[in-house]
C-alpha cells in the first residue's frame, strides 16, 4: 500500500517528461517549418516526424504513449482560451449569431448524411472485393 | 494588479474545467459537458467582470500553446491504428475525401446564402475538423483563428446533439459508417460519442477526424483560392 502513491508520482512524472518531449518535437518542427517548408504547419510537420520515427523504430512507442494520451485527452482545455476571444466580437450576438448557428447545423447534417452513406457504400464494396479475391483463390 | 487578475483567470479556467469534467463523468448531463459548460461560464465571468481579453489571454496563452504539442501527439494513435487504416483504406479515404469538401463547401455556400461577411465565410470553412488543424488552416486561408475556434466548438456541440438523431434516421449498416459520421462532422466531440457506441466506431471516428484534419490542412491553399 505504501508504494501506491509512489507509483502514481512516478507515472505522472513519466507522462510529464513525455509531454516535454513532444513539446520539444513541436519546437523543432516550428523551426524547420519556418526555415524550409512554410506551407506545412509546424504541428502537422512534427506529427509526420514522430510518425516516421515510430515507423523506423527510432522512437519506442513507450517513450511517448502516455504523454500523447494526456495531451489528446485534455485537448478541450487547450482551446478554451481561444473561444473566450469571442468577447471581442459583440456584433456576433443577435441576428448574425443566429445565422451562423443555422449554417453550422445545416452543414453538420449534410456532412453526416453524405459521409456515412459513402462510407457504408465503400464498406460494401470492400466486402465484395474480399469475396471476389477469395473465390479467385479457390479457383 | 493586472498580473494577479491574469493569474486568477488561468486558475478559474483550470478549476471550471476540472469541475465540469468531474460533474459530466458523474451525471452525464449534456449541459455539463465540458465542451459546452466551460467556455460559456468562462465567457460569462470575463463579460461580467469587465476583464479585457488581453488580460485573460496573458497567462492562459500557455494552454493555447499546448495545442501545438497536441497536434504532434496525433502521430501516436495514427501509428497504433495502422492496421485498421490498412484494412479499411478504401472506405476511410472515400469518407475523408467526401467529408472534407462537403464540410468546407457547404459551410461557405450557406454562409454566403445567409449574407454573412467574407471573414465569417472563411472562418466557418474549417469548422468541422479538430481545433489544432482548424487553426492551422484558418491562418493559411486568411480567416480569423479566434472565430474559427468558436465555430469549431459550436460544431462539436451541434454534432453531439444531432449525431444521435442522424444515426436513427439514416439506414446505416456498418459500424464503420457510424464512426465516420461522428468523426467527420464533429471532430473530438463526435469521437467521444462514437466511443460510447463501441470501440470500432470510436477508432474509425478518431481516424476520420485526424485524416480529415490533415487533408484539410493540405487543401488549405485550394480553399483560400475558392473562398
mmCIF file of N, CA and C in Angstrom, chain A residues 19 22-23 25-27 40-41 43-44 46-48 50-51 54-55 61 64-65 68 71-89 92 96 99-100 102-120 122-126 130, chain B residues 14 17 21 34-35 38-39 42-43 53 56 60 63-77 79-80 88 90-91 95 98-99 103 106-107 110 114-115 120 127 130-131 136 144 146-147 149-151 153 155 158-159 163 166 170 172-174 176-177 180-181 184-185 214 217:
data_model
loop_
_atom_site.group_PDB
_atom_site.id
_atom_site.type_symbol
_atom_site.label_atom_id
_atom_site.label_comp_id
_atom_site.label_asym_id
_atom_site.label_seq_id
_atom_site.Cartn_x
_atom_site.Cartn_y
_atom_site.Cartn_z
ATOM 1 N N UNK A 19 5.358 14.668 -22.279
ATOM 2 C CA UNK A 19 4.752 15.896 -22.806
ATOM 3 C C UNK A 19 5.850 16.880 -23.185
ATOM 4 N N UNK A 22 7.351 15.756 -26.486
ATOM 5 C CA UNK A 22 6.501 16.110 -27.634
ATOM 6 C C UNK A 22 6.533 17.620 -27.884
ATOM 7 N N UNK A 23 6.658 18.406 -26.798
ATOM 8 C CA UNK A 23 6.757 19.857 -26.962
ATOM 9 C C UNK A 23 8.059 20.234 -27.660
ATOM 10 N N UNK A 25 9.678 18.342 -29.770
ATOM 11 C CA UNK A 25 9.496 17.997 -31.187
ATOM 12 C C UNK A 25 8.743 19.121 -31.898
ATOM 13 N N UNK A 26 7.727 19.662 -31.198
ATOM 14 C CA UNK A 26 6.942 20.735 -31.806
ATOM 15 C C UNK A 26 7.798 21.977 -32.045
ATOM 16 N N UNK A 27 8.652 22.318 -31.063
ATOM 17 C CA UNK A 27 9.535 23.479 -31.228
ATOM 18 C C UNK A 27 10.495 23.270 -32.402
ATOM 19 N N UNK A 40 3.739 23.869 -44.743
ATOM 20 C CA UNK A 40 3.232 22.850 -43.819
ATOM 21 C C UNK A 40 3.247 23.418 -42.401
ATOM 22 N N UNK A 41 2.080 23.441 -41.720
ATOM 23 C CA UNK A 41 2.043 23.938 -40.337
ATOM 24 C C UNK A 41 2.941 23.095 -39.437
ATOM 25 N N UNK A 43 2.721 21.902 -36.440
ATOM 26 C CA UNK A 43 2.138 20.758 -35.754
ATOM 27 C C UNK A 43 2.061 19.530 -36.647
ATOM 28 N N UNK A 44 1.617 19.749 -37.891
ATOM 29 C CA UNK A 44 1.477 18.632 -38.830
ATOM 30 C C UNK A 44 2.848 18.077 -39.211
ATOM 31 N N UNK A 46 5.552 18.187 -37.316
ATOM 32 C CA UNK A 46 6.019 17.451 -36.145
ATOM 33 C C UNK A 46 5.366 16.081 -36.046
ATOM 34 N N UNK A 47 4.058 16.041 -36.396
ATOM 35 C CA UNK A 47 3.340 14.773 -36.366
ATOM 36 C C UNK A 47 3.971 13.772 -37.332
ATOM 37 N N UNK A 48 4.302 14.243 -38.548
ATOM 38 C CA UNK A 48 4.916 13.334 -39.523
ATOM 39 C C UNK A 48 6.309 12.907 -39.073
ATOM 40 N N UNK A 50 7.297 12.451 -35.931
ATOM 41 C CA UNK A 50 7.122 11.419 -34.911
ATOM 42 C C UNK A 50 6.644 10.117 -35.547
ATOM 43 N N UNK A 51 5.725 10.235 -36.510
ATOM 44 C CA UNK A 51 5.203 9.052 -37.206
ATOM 45 C C UNK A 51 6.343 8.299 -37.898
ATOM 46 N N UNK A 54 8.575 6.598 -35.331
ATOM 47 C CA UNK A 54 7.948 5.389 -34.793
ATOM 48 C C UNK A 54 8.052 4.248 -35.805
ATOM 49 N N UNK A 55 7.767 4.562 -37.076
ATOM 50 C CA UNK A 55 7.752 3.529 -38.109
ATOM 51 C C UNK A 55 9.155 2.966 -38.334
ATOM 52 N N UNK A 61 7.510 3.336 -28.815
ATOM 53 C CA UNK A 61 6.155 3.826 -28.539
ATOM 54 C C UNK A 61 5.997 4.180 -27.062
ATOM 55 N N UNK A 64 6.494 7.845 -25.641
ATOM 56 C CA UNK A 64 5.630 9.000 -25.905
ATOM 57 C C UNK A 64 4.154 8.677 -25.718
ATOM 58 N N UNK A 65 3.822 7.402 -25.419
ATOM 59 C CA UNK A 65 2.420 6.999 -25.424
ATOM 60 C C UNK A 65 1.591 7.706 -24.355
ATOM 61 N N UNK A 68 1.244 11.464 -25.003
ATOM 62 C CA UNK A 68 0.320 11.742 -26.103
ATOM 63 C C UNK A 68 -1.122 11.545 -25.648
ATOM 64 N N UNK A 71 -2.151 14.600 -23.617
ATOM 65 C CA UNK A 71 -2.356 15.797 -24.451
ATOM 66 C C UNK A 71 -3.669 15.710 -25.215
ATOM 67 N N UNK A 72 -3.981 14.523 -25.744
ATOM 68 C CA UNK A 72 -5.192 14.391 -26.556
ATOM 69 C C UNK A 72 -6.438 14.365 -25.676
ATOM 70 N N UNK A 73 -6.315 13.775 -24.474
ATOM 71 C CA UNK A 73 -7.484 13.697 -23.591
ATOM 72 C C UNK A 73 -7.867 15.070 -23.051
ATOM 73 N N UNK A 74 -6.867 15.926 -22.815
ATOM 74 C CA UNK A 74 -7.151 17.239 -22.230
ATOM 75 C C UNK A 74 -7.206 18.338 -23.290
ATOM 76 N N UNK A 75 -7.320 17.968 -24.552
ATOM 77 C CA UNK A 75 -7.228 18.964 -25.620
ATOM 78 C C UNK A 75 -8.278 20.057 -25.482
ATOM 79 N N UNK A 76 -9.450 19.681 -24.965
ATOM 80 C CA UNK A 76 -10.514 20.671 -24.792
ATOM 81 C C UNK A 76 -10.035 21.867 -23.966
ATOM 82 N N UNK A 77 -9.273 21.580 -22.907
ATOM 83 C CA UNK A 77 -8.763 22.652 -22.048
ATOM 84 C C UNK A 77 -7.909 23.636 -22.842
ATOM 85 N N UNK A 78 -7.164 23.105 -23.827
ATOM 86 C CA UNK A 78 -6.212 23.955 -24.545
ATOM 87 C C UNK A 78 -6.895 24.928 -25.492
ATOM 88 N N UNK A 79 -8.111 24.630 -25.921
ATOM 89 C CA UNK A 79 -8.709 25.603 -26.825
ATOM 90 C C UNK A 79 -9.791 26.465 -26.188
ATOM 91 N N UNK A 80 -9.977 26.346 -24.884
ATOM 92 C CA UNK A 80 -10.913 27.257 -24.210
ATOM 93 C C UNK A 80 -10.464 28.720 -24.327
ATOM 94 N N UNK A 81 -9.157 29.049 -24.081
ATOM 95 C CA UNK A 81 -8.763 30.466 -24.213
ATOM 96 C C UNK A 81 -9.120 31.060 -25.568
ATOM 97 N N UNK A 82 -8.984 30.269 -26.628
ATOM 98 C CA UNK A 82 -9.302 30.791 -27.958
ATOM 99 C C UNK A 82 -10.792 31.092 -28.098
ATOM 100 N N UNK A 83 -11.648 30.262 -27.472
ATOM 101 C CA UNK A 83 -13.093 30.509 -27.601
ATOM 102 C C UNK A 83 -13.507 31.769 -26.838
ATOM 103 N N UNK A 84 -12.753 32.085 -25.769
ATOM 104 C CA UNK A 84 -13.106 33.272 -24.983
ATOM 105 C C UNK A 84 -12.893 34.540 -25.815
ATOM 106 N N UNK A 85 -12.050 34.438 -26.852
ATOM 107 C CA UNK A 85 -11.807 35.585 -27.733
ATOM 108 C C UNK A 85 -13.091 36.122 -28.349
ATOM 109 N N UNK A 86 -14.162 35.340 -28.304
ATOM 110 C CA UNK A 86 -15.435 35.772 -28.890
ATOM 111 C C UNK A 86 -15.952 37.043 -28.214
ATOM 112 N N UNK A 87 -15.493 37.321 -26.981
ATOM 113 C CA UNK A 87 -15.951 38.553 -26.305
ATOM 114 C C UNK A 87 -15.498 39.806 -27.056
ATOM 115 N N UNK A 88 -14.496 39.646 -27.930
ATOM 116 C CA UNK A 88 -14.044 40.799 -28.720
ATOM 117 C C UNK A 88 -14.961 41.084 -29.899
ATOM 118 N N UNK A 89 -15.932 40.203 -30.133
ATOM 119 C CA UNK A 89 -16.842 40.376 -31.269
ATOM 120 C C UNK A 89 -18.288 40.454 -30.791
ATOM 121 N N UNK A 92 -21.442 39.581 -32.879
ATOM 122 C CA UNK A 92 -21.881 38.223 -33.201
ATOM 123 C C UNK A 92 -23.173 37.842 -32.475
ATOM 124 N N UNK A 96 -26.784 37.917 -36.602
ATOM 125 C CA UNK A 96 -25.632 37.271 -37.251
ATOM 126 C C UNK A 96 -25.298 35.954 -36.558
ATOM 127 N N UNK A 99 -27.708 33.295 -37.574
ATOM 128 C CA UNK A 99 -27.439 32.776 -38.919
ATOM 129 C C UNK A 99 -26.236 31.841 -38.906
ATOM 130 N N UNK A 100 -25.210 32.191 -38.099
ATOM 131 C CA UNK A 100 -24.021 31.326 -38.014
ATOM 132 C C UNK A 100 -24.400 29.947 -37.472
ATOM 133 N N UNK A 102 -27.252 28.516 -37.610
ATOM 134 C CA UNK A 102 -28.048 27.829 -38.634
ATOM 135 C C UNK A 102 -27.137 27.203 -39.699
ATOM 136 N N UNK A 103 -26.133 27.964 -40.132
ATOM 137 C CA UNK A 103 -25.169 27.446 -41.119
ATOM 138 C C UNK A 103 -24.515 26.181 -40.567
ATOM 139 N N UNK A 104 -24.077 26.256 -39.294
ATOM 140 C CA UNK A 104 -23.359 25.123 -38.707
ATOM 141 C C UNK A 104 -24.275 23.896 -38.590
ATOM 142 N N UNK A 105 -25.530 24.108 -38.165
ATOM 143 C CA UNK A 105 -26.451 22.983 -38.013
ATOM 144 C C UNK A 105 -26.727 22.320 -39.364
ATOM 145 N N UNK A 106 -27.066 23.127 -40.381
ATOM 146 C CA UNK A 106 -27.396 22.573 -41.694
ATOM 147 C C UNK A 106 -26.200 21.855 -42.295
ATOM 148 N N UNK A 107 -25.021 22.496 -42.213
ATOM 149 C CA UNK A 107 -23.831 21.900 -42.796
ATOM 150 C C UNK A 107 -23.464 20.603 -42.079
ATOM 151 N N UNK A 108 -23.670 20.580 -40.738
ATOM 152 C CA UNK A 108 -23.355 19.361 -39.983
ATOM 153 C C UNK A 108 -24.247 18.203 -40.423
ATOM 154 N N UNK A 109 -25.552 18.475 -40.605
ATOM 155 C CA UNK A 109 -26.473 17.426 -41.067
ATOM 156 C C UNK A 109 -26.026 16.902 -42.430
ATOM 157 N N UNK A 110 -25.624 17.812 -43.312
ATOM 158 C CA UNK A 110 -25.189 17.439 -44.658
ATOM 159 C C UNK A 110 -23.943 16.559 -44.606
ATOM 160 N N UNK A 111 -22.948 16.986 -43.809
ATOM 161 C CA UNK A 111 -21.694 16.217 -43.708
ATOM 162 C C UNK A 111 -21.983 14.826 -43.162
ATOM 163 N N UNK A 112 -22.826 14.758 -42.127
ATOM 164 C CA UNK A 112 -23.149 13.456 -41.519
ATOM 165 C C UNK A 112 -23.792 12.529 -42.550
ATOM 166 N N UNK A 113 -24.787 13.059 -43.285
ATOM 167 C CA UNK A 113 -25.530 12.228 -44.237
ATOM 168 C C UNK A 113 -24.613 11.720 -45.343
ATOM 169 N N UNK A 114 -23.920 12.646 -46.011
ATOM 170 C CA UNK A 114 -23.120 12.259 -47.176
ATOM 171 C C UNK A 114 -21.986 11.315 -46.768
ATOM 172 N N UNK A 115 -21.246 11.686 -45.709
ATOM 173 C CA UNK A 115 -20.094 10.876 -45.299
ATOM 174 C C UNK A 115 -20.499 9.454 -44.944
ATOM 175 N N UNK A 116 -21.548 9.333 -44.110
ATOM 176 C CA UNK A 116 -21.879 7.986 -43.638
ATOM 177 C C UNK A 116 -22.413 7.127 -44.776
ATOM 178 N N UNK A 117 -23.177 7.708 -45.710
ATOM 179 C CA UNK A 117 -23.687 6.908 -46.826
ATOM 180 C C UNK A 117 -22.540 6.464 -47.740
ATOM 181 N N UNK A 118 -21.570 7.359 -47.977
ATOM 182 C CA UNK A 118 -20.423 6.997 -48.819
ATOM 183 C C UNK A 118 -19.592 5.905 -48.156
ATOM 184 N N UNK A 119 -19.332 6.047 -46.848
ATOM 185 C CA UNK A 119 -18.516 5.042 -46.160
ATOM 186 C C UNK A 119 -19.247 3.695 -46.124
ATOM 187 N N UNK A 120 -20.558 3.728 -45.950
ATOM 188 C CA UNK A 120 -21.340 2.480 -45.968
ATOM 189 C C UNK A 120 -21.209 1.789 -47.326
ATOM 190 N N UNK A 122 -18.718 2.243 -49.447
ATOM 191 C CA UNK A 122 -17.331 1.804 -49.554
ATOM 192 C C UNK A 122 -17.111 0.491 -48.821
ATOM 193 N N UNK A 123 -17.756 0.358 -47.667
ATOM 194 C CA UNK A 123 -17.621 -0.863 -46.867
ATOM 195 C C UNK A 123 -18.194 -2.059 -47.618
ATOM 196 N N UNK A 124 -19.360 -1.867 -48.254
ATOM 197 C CA UNK A 124 -19.967 -2.961 -49.035
ATOM 198 C C UNK A 124 -19.047 -3.363 -50.179
ATOM 199 N N UNK A 125 -18.416 -2.354 -50.792
ATOM 200 C CA UNK A 125 -17.500 -2.610 -51.891
ATOM 201 C C UNK A 125 -16.278 -3.385 -51.405
ATOM 202 N N UNK A 126 -15.779 -3.028 -50.208
ATOM 203 C CA UNK A 126 -14.640 -3.742 -49.619
ATOM 204 C C UNK A 126 -14.972 -5.226 -49.437
ATOM 205 N N UNK A 130 -13.263 -8.480 -51.246
ATOM 206 C CA UNK A 130 -12.682 -9.559 -50.456
ATOM 207 C C UNK A 130 -13.257 -10.905 -50.904
ATOM 208 N N UNK B 14 -8.850 26.629 -15.207
ATOM 209 C CA UNK B 14 -8.453 25.279 -14.809
ATOM 210 C C UNK B 14 -9.475 24.653 -13.866
ATOM 211 N N UNK B 17 -12.802 23.814 -15.625
ATOM 212 C CA UNK B 17 -12.599 22.651 -16.489
ATOM 213 C C UNK B 17 -12.610 21.366 -15.673
ATOM 214 N N UNK B 21 -15.575 18.521 -15.856
ATOM 215 C CA UNK B 21 -15.201 17.172 -16.250
ATOM 216 C C UNK B 21 -15.697 16.155 -15.235
ATOM 217 N N UNK B 34 -18.137 19.432 -20.663
ATOM 218 C CA UNK B 34 -17.118 20.496 -20.565
ATOM 219 C C UNK B 34 -17.050 21.347 -21.839
ATOM 220 N N UNK B 35 -17.304 20.708 -22.971
ATOM 221 C CA UNK B 35 -17.251 21.414 -24.249
ATOM 222 C C UNK B 35 -18.214 22.602 -24.282
ATOM 223 N N UNK B 38 -17.860 24.871 -19.964
ATOM 224 C CA UNK B 38 -16.685 25.648 -19.576
ATOM 225 C C UNK B 38 -16.537 26.934 -20.393
ATOM 226 N N UNK B 39 -16.591 26.875 -21.742
ATOM 227 C CA UNK B 39 -16.500 28.148 -22.474
ATOM 228 C C UNK B 39 -17.587 29.141 -22.060
ATOM 229 N N UNK B 42 -16.749 30.596 -18.551
ATOM 230 C CA UNK B 42 -15.573 31.480 -18.582
ATOM 231 C C UNK B 42 -15.920 32.776 -19.312
ATOM 232 N N UNK B 43 -16.623 32.669 -20.438
ATOM 233 C CA UNK B 43 -17.019 33.875 -21.176
ATOM 234 C C UNK B 43 -17.914 34.744 -20.288
ATOM 235 N N UNK B 53 -9.763 41.150 -22.948
ATOM 236 C CA UNK B 53 -9.322 39.845 -23.435
ATOM 237 C C UNK B 53 -7.814 39.675 -23.306
ATOM 238 N N UNK B 56 -7.074 38.389 -19.976
ATOM 239 C CA UNK B 56 -7.443 36.972 -19.851
ATOM 240 C C UNK B 56 -6.395 36.091 -20.527
ATOM 241 N N UNK B 60 -3.314 32.519 -19.821
ATOM 242 C CA UNK B 60 -3.950 31.336 -20.405
ATOM 243 C C UNK B 60 -3.362 30.997 -21.767
ATOM 244 N N UNK B 63 -1.989 27.592 -22.223
ATOM 245 C CA UNK B 63 -2.886 26.485 -22.556
ATOM 246 C C UNK B 63 -3.019 26.368 -24.068
ATOM 247 N N UNK B 64 -3.215 27.519 -24.743
ATOM 248 C CA UNK B 64 -3.302 27.513 -26.208
ATOM 249 C C UNK B 64 -2.032 26.956 -26.824
ATOM 250 N N UNK B 65 -0.900 27.304 -26.201
ATOM 251 C CA UNK B 65 0.390 26.857 -26.725
ATOM 252 C C UNK B 65 0.452 25.329 -26.809
ATOM 253 N N UNK B 66 -0.200 24.662 -25.848
ATOM 254 C CA UNK B 66 -0.139 23.193 -25.803
ATOM 255 C C UNK B 66 -0.885 22.530 -26.967
ATOM 256 N N UNK B 67 -1.685 23.305 -27.720
ATOM 257 C CA UNK B 67 -2.332 22.735 -28.903
ATOM 258 C C UNK B 67 -1.288 22.274 -29.922
ATOM 259 N N UNK B 68 -0.132 22.951 -29.959
ATOM 260 C CA UNK B 68 0.941 22.550 -30.866
ATOM 261 C C UNK B 68 1.422 21.136 -30.567
ATOM 262 N N UNK B 69 1.940 20.897 -29.350
ATOM 263 C CA UNK B 69 2.325 19.530 -28.992
ATOM 264 C C UNK B 69 1.172 18.522 -29.136
ATOM 265 N N UNK B 70 -0.080 18.975 -28.903
ATOM 266 C CA UNK B 70 -1.207 18.043 -29.037
ATOM 267 C C UNK B 70 -1.362 17.584 -30.487
ATOM 268 N N UNK B 71 -1.092 18.477 -31.435
ATOM 269 C CA UNK B 71 -1.144 18.062 -32.845
ATOM 270 C C UNK B 71 -0.078 17.015 -33.134
ATOM 271 N N UNK B 72 1.131 17.233 -32.592
ATOM 272 C CA UNK B 72 2.210 16.255 -32.767
ATOM 273 C C UNK B 72 1.783 14.912 -32.177
ATOM 274 N N UNK B 73 1.063 14.963 -31.050
ATOM 275 C CA UNK B 73 0.661 13.740 -30.348
ATOM 276 C C UNK B 73 -0.273 12.863 -31.184
ATOM 277 N N UNK B 74 -0.953 13.429 -32.183
ATOM 278 C CA UNK B 74 -1.836 12.621 -33.038
ATOM 279 C C UNK B 74 -1.067 11.501 -33.741
ATOM 280 N N UNK B 75 0.273 11.659 -33.858
ATOM 281 C CA UNK B 75 1.077 10.626 -34.511
ATOM 282 C C UNK B 75 0.924 9.276 -33.802
ATOM 283 N N UNK B 76 0.778 9.306 -32.475
ATOM 284 C CA UNK B 76 0.782 8.053 -31.717
ATOM 285 C C UNK B 76 -0.471 7.208 -32.003
ATOM 286 N N UNK B 77 -1.707 7.775 -31.856
ATOM 287 C CA UNK B 77 -2.874 6.945 -32.223
ATOM 288 C C UNK B 77 -2.897 6.535 -33.690
ATOM 289 N N UNK B 79 -0.297 5.852 -35.514
ATOM 290 C CA UNK B 79 0.642 4.739 -35.615
ATOM 291 C C UNK B 79 0.044 3.458 -35.017
ATOM 292 N N UNK B 80 -0.609 3.606 -33.857
ATOM 293 C CA UNK B 80 -1.185 2.430 -33.193
ATOM 294 C C UNK B 80 -2.301 1.799 -34.015
ATOM 295 N N UNK B 88 -9.134 -0.910 -43.819
ATOM 296 C CA UNK B 88 -10.279 -0.177 -44.370
ATOM 297 C C UNK B 88 -9.836 1.047 -45.145
ATOM 298 N N UNK B 90 -9.856 1.820 -48.203
ATOM 299 C CA UNK B 90 -10.791 2.295 -49.234
ATOM 300 C C UNK B 90 -11.925 3.112 -48.622
ATOM 301 N N UNK B 91 -12.634 2.530 -47.653
ATOM 302 C CA UNK B 91 -13.780 3.244 -47.065
ATOM 303 C C UNK B 91 -13.326 4.511 -46.359
ATOM 304 N N UNK B 95 -14.420 8.262 -47.306
ATOM 305 C CA UNK B 95 -15.115 9.080 -46.317
ATOM 306 C C UNK B 95 -14.443 10.426 -46.135
ATOM 307 N N UNK B 98 -14.662 12.719 -49.226
ATOM 308 C CA UNK B 98 -16.001 13.268 -49.457
ATOM 309 C C UNK B 98 -16.367 14.259 -48.353
ATOM 310 N N UNK B 99 -16.064 13.881 -47.103
ATOM 311 C CA UNK B 99 -16.473 14.715 -45.962
ATOM 312 C C UNK B 99 -15.840 16.091 -46.021
ATOM 313 N N UNK B 103 -17.967 19.514 -46.127
ATOM 314 C CA UNK B 103 -17.970 20.391 -44.950
ATOM 315 C C UNK B 103 -17.570 21.809 -45.329
ATOM 316 N N UNK B 106 -20.153 23.424 -48.121
ATOM 317 C CA UNK B 106 -21.500 23.731 -47.615
ATOM 318 C C UNK B 106 -21.433 24.860 -46.587
ATOM 319 N N UNK B 107 -20.362 24.895 -45.773
ATOM 320 C CA UNK B 107 -20.233 25.994 -44.804
ATOM 321 C C UNK B 107 -20.131 27.326 -45.527
ATOM 322 N N UNK B 110 -23.475 28.124 -47.623
ATOM 323 C CA UNK B 110 -24.586 28.502 -46.741
ATOM 324 C C UNK B 110 -24.341 29.878 -46.133
ATOM 325 N N UNK B 114 -26.703 33.111 -46.584
ATOM 326 C CA UNK B 114 -27.312 33.817 -45.463
ATOM 327 C C UNK B 114 -26.769 35.235 -45.321
ATOM 328 N N UNK B 115 -25.966 35.661 -46.281
ATOM 329 C CA UNK B 115 -25.485 37.038 -46.278
ATOM 330 C C UNK B 115 -24.448 37.345 -45.209
ATOM 331 N N UNK B 120 -16.401 35.919 -42.087
ATOM 332 C CA UNK B 120 -17.157 34.843 -41.440
ATOM 333 C C UNK B 120 -17.188 33.594 -42.330
ATOM 334 N N UNK B 127 -14.462 24.577 -39.932
ATOM 335 C CA UNK B 127 -15.065 24.413 -38.603
ATOM 336 C C UNK B 127 -15.282 22.956 -38.203
ATOM 337 N N UNK B 130 -10.677 19.013 -36.221
ATOM 338 C CA UNK B 130 -10.151 19.188 -34.874
ATOM 339 C C UNK B 130 -9.409 20.530 -34.743
ATOM 340 N N UNK B 131 -9.541 21.159 -33.569
ATOM 341 C CA UNK B 131 -9.053 22.537 -33.373
ATOM 342 C C UNK B 131 -7.643 22.824 -33.889
ATOM 343 N N UNK B 136 -4.636 25.888 -37.847
ATOM 344 C CA UNK B 136 -3.577 25.941 -38.860
ATOM 345 C C UNK B 136 -4.168 26.333 -40.213
ATOM 346 N N UNK B 144 -10.142 34.336 -39.361
ATOM 347 C CA UNK B 144 -9.781 34.721 -38.008
ATOM 348 C C UNK B 144 -9.700 33.467 -37.142
ATOM 349 N N UNK B 146 -9.508 33.130 -34.000
ATOM 350 C CA UNK B 146 -10.399 33.240 -32.843
ATOM 351 C C UNK B 146 -11.813 32.783 -33.199
ATOM 352 N N UNK B 147 -12.330 33.335 -34.317
ATOM 353 C CA UNK B 147 -13.689 32.977 -34.726
ATOM 354 C C UNK B 147 -13.756 31.498 -35.079
ATOM 355 N N UNK B 149 -12.042 29.083 -33.879
ATOM 356 C CA UNK B 149 -12.058 28.287 -32.643
ATOM 357 C C UNK B 149 -13.465 28.223 -32.060
ATOM 358 N N UNK B 150 -14.180 29.358 -32.081
ATOM 359 C CA UNK B 150 -15.551 29.370 -31.555
ATOM 360 C C UNK B 150 -16.455 28.486 -32.405
ATOM 361 N N UNK B 151 -16.298 28.580 -33.746
ATOM 362 C CA UNK B 151 -17.163 27.789 -34.632
ATOM 363 C C UNK B 151 -16.875 26.293 -34.500
ATOM 364 N N UNK B 153 -16.063 24.831 -31.734
ATOM 365 C CA UNK B 153 -16.742 24.396 -30.506
ATOM 366 C C UNK B 153 -18.251 24.263 -30.740
ATOM 367 N N UNK B 155 -19.681 23.625 -33.507
ATOM 368 C CA UNK B 155 -19.852 22.425 -34.320
ATOM 369 C C UNK B 155 -19.826 21.169 -33.450
ATOM 370 N N UNK B 158 -23.120 20.920 -31.694
ATOM 371 C CA UNK B 158 -24.138 20.543 -32.677
ATOM 372 C C UNK B 158 -24.025 19.061 -33.017
ATOM 373 N N UNK B 159 -22.797 18.593 -33.192
ATOM 374 C CA UNK B 159 -22.582 17.197 -33.550
ATOM 375 C C UNK B 159 -23.018 16.252 -32.447
ATOM 376 N N UNK B 163 -25.942 14.059 -33.709
ATOM 377 C CA UNK B 163 -25.401 12.743 -34.048
ATOM 378 C C UNK B 163 -26.382 11.620 -33.792
ATOM 379 N N UNK B 166 -29.333 11.669 -36.279
ATOM 380 C CA UNK B 166 -28.962 11.256 -37.633
ATOM 381 C C UNK B 166 -28.686 9.757 -37.696
ATOM 382 N N UNK B 170 -30.712 7.622 -40.561
ATOM 383 C CA UNK B 170 -30.029 7.091 -41.743
ATOM 384 C C UNK B 170 -29.978 5.565 -41.706
ATOM 385 N N UNK B 172 -27.977 3.005 -41.920
ATOM 386 C CA UNK B 172 -26.579 2.608 -41.968
ATOM 387 C C UNK B 172 -26.411 1.179 -41.494
ATOM 388 N N UNK B 173 -25.606 0.406 -42.259
ATOM 389 C CA UNK B 173 -25.381 -0.992 -41.911
ATOM 390 C C UNK B 173 -24.137 -1.159 -41.050
ATOM 391 N N UNK B 174 -23.027 -0.511 -41.462
ATOM 392 C CA UNK B 174 -21.737 -0.842 -40.851
ATOM 393 C C UNK B 174 -21.407 0.071 -39.676
ATOM 394 N N UNK B 176 -18.488 1.053 -39.295
ATOM 395 C CA UNK B 176 -17.561 1.965 -39.955
ATOM 396 C C UNK B 176 -18.254 3.277 -40.314
ATOM 397 N N UNK B 177 -19.456 3.171 -40.896
ATOM 398 C CA UNK B 177 -20.176 4.367 -41.347
ATOM 399 C C UNK B 177 -20.624 5.210 -40.165
ATOM 400 N N UNK B 180 -17.585 7.066 -38.872
ATOM 401 C CA UNK B 180 -17.175 8.122 -39.802
ATOM 402 C C UNK B 180 -18.129 9.313 -39.717
ATOM 403 N N UNK B 181 -19.415 9.032 -39.580
ATOM 404 C CA UNK B 181 -20.413 10.101 -39.448
ATOM 405 C C UNK B 181 -20.055 11.034 -38.304
ATOM 406 N N UNK B 184 -16.246 12.716 -38.775
ATOM 407 C CA UNK B 184 -16.115 13.691 -39.863
ATOM 408 C C UNK B 184 -16.882 14.966 -39.545
ATOM 409 N N UNK B 185 -18.053 14.828 -38.907
ATOM 410 C CA UNK B 185 -18.899 16.004 -38.697
ATOM 411 C C UNK B 185 -18.568 16.735 -37.411
ATOM 412 N N UNK B 214 -5.814 16.500 -41.370
ATOM 413 C CA UNK B 214 -4.582 16.606 -42.157
ATOM 414 C C UNK B 214 -4.911 16.974 -43.602
ATOM 415 N N UNK B 217 -5.767 20.641 -43.917
ATOM 416 C CA UNK B 217 -4.592 21.497 -43.826
ATOM 417 C C UNK B 217 -3.868 21.542 -45.169
#
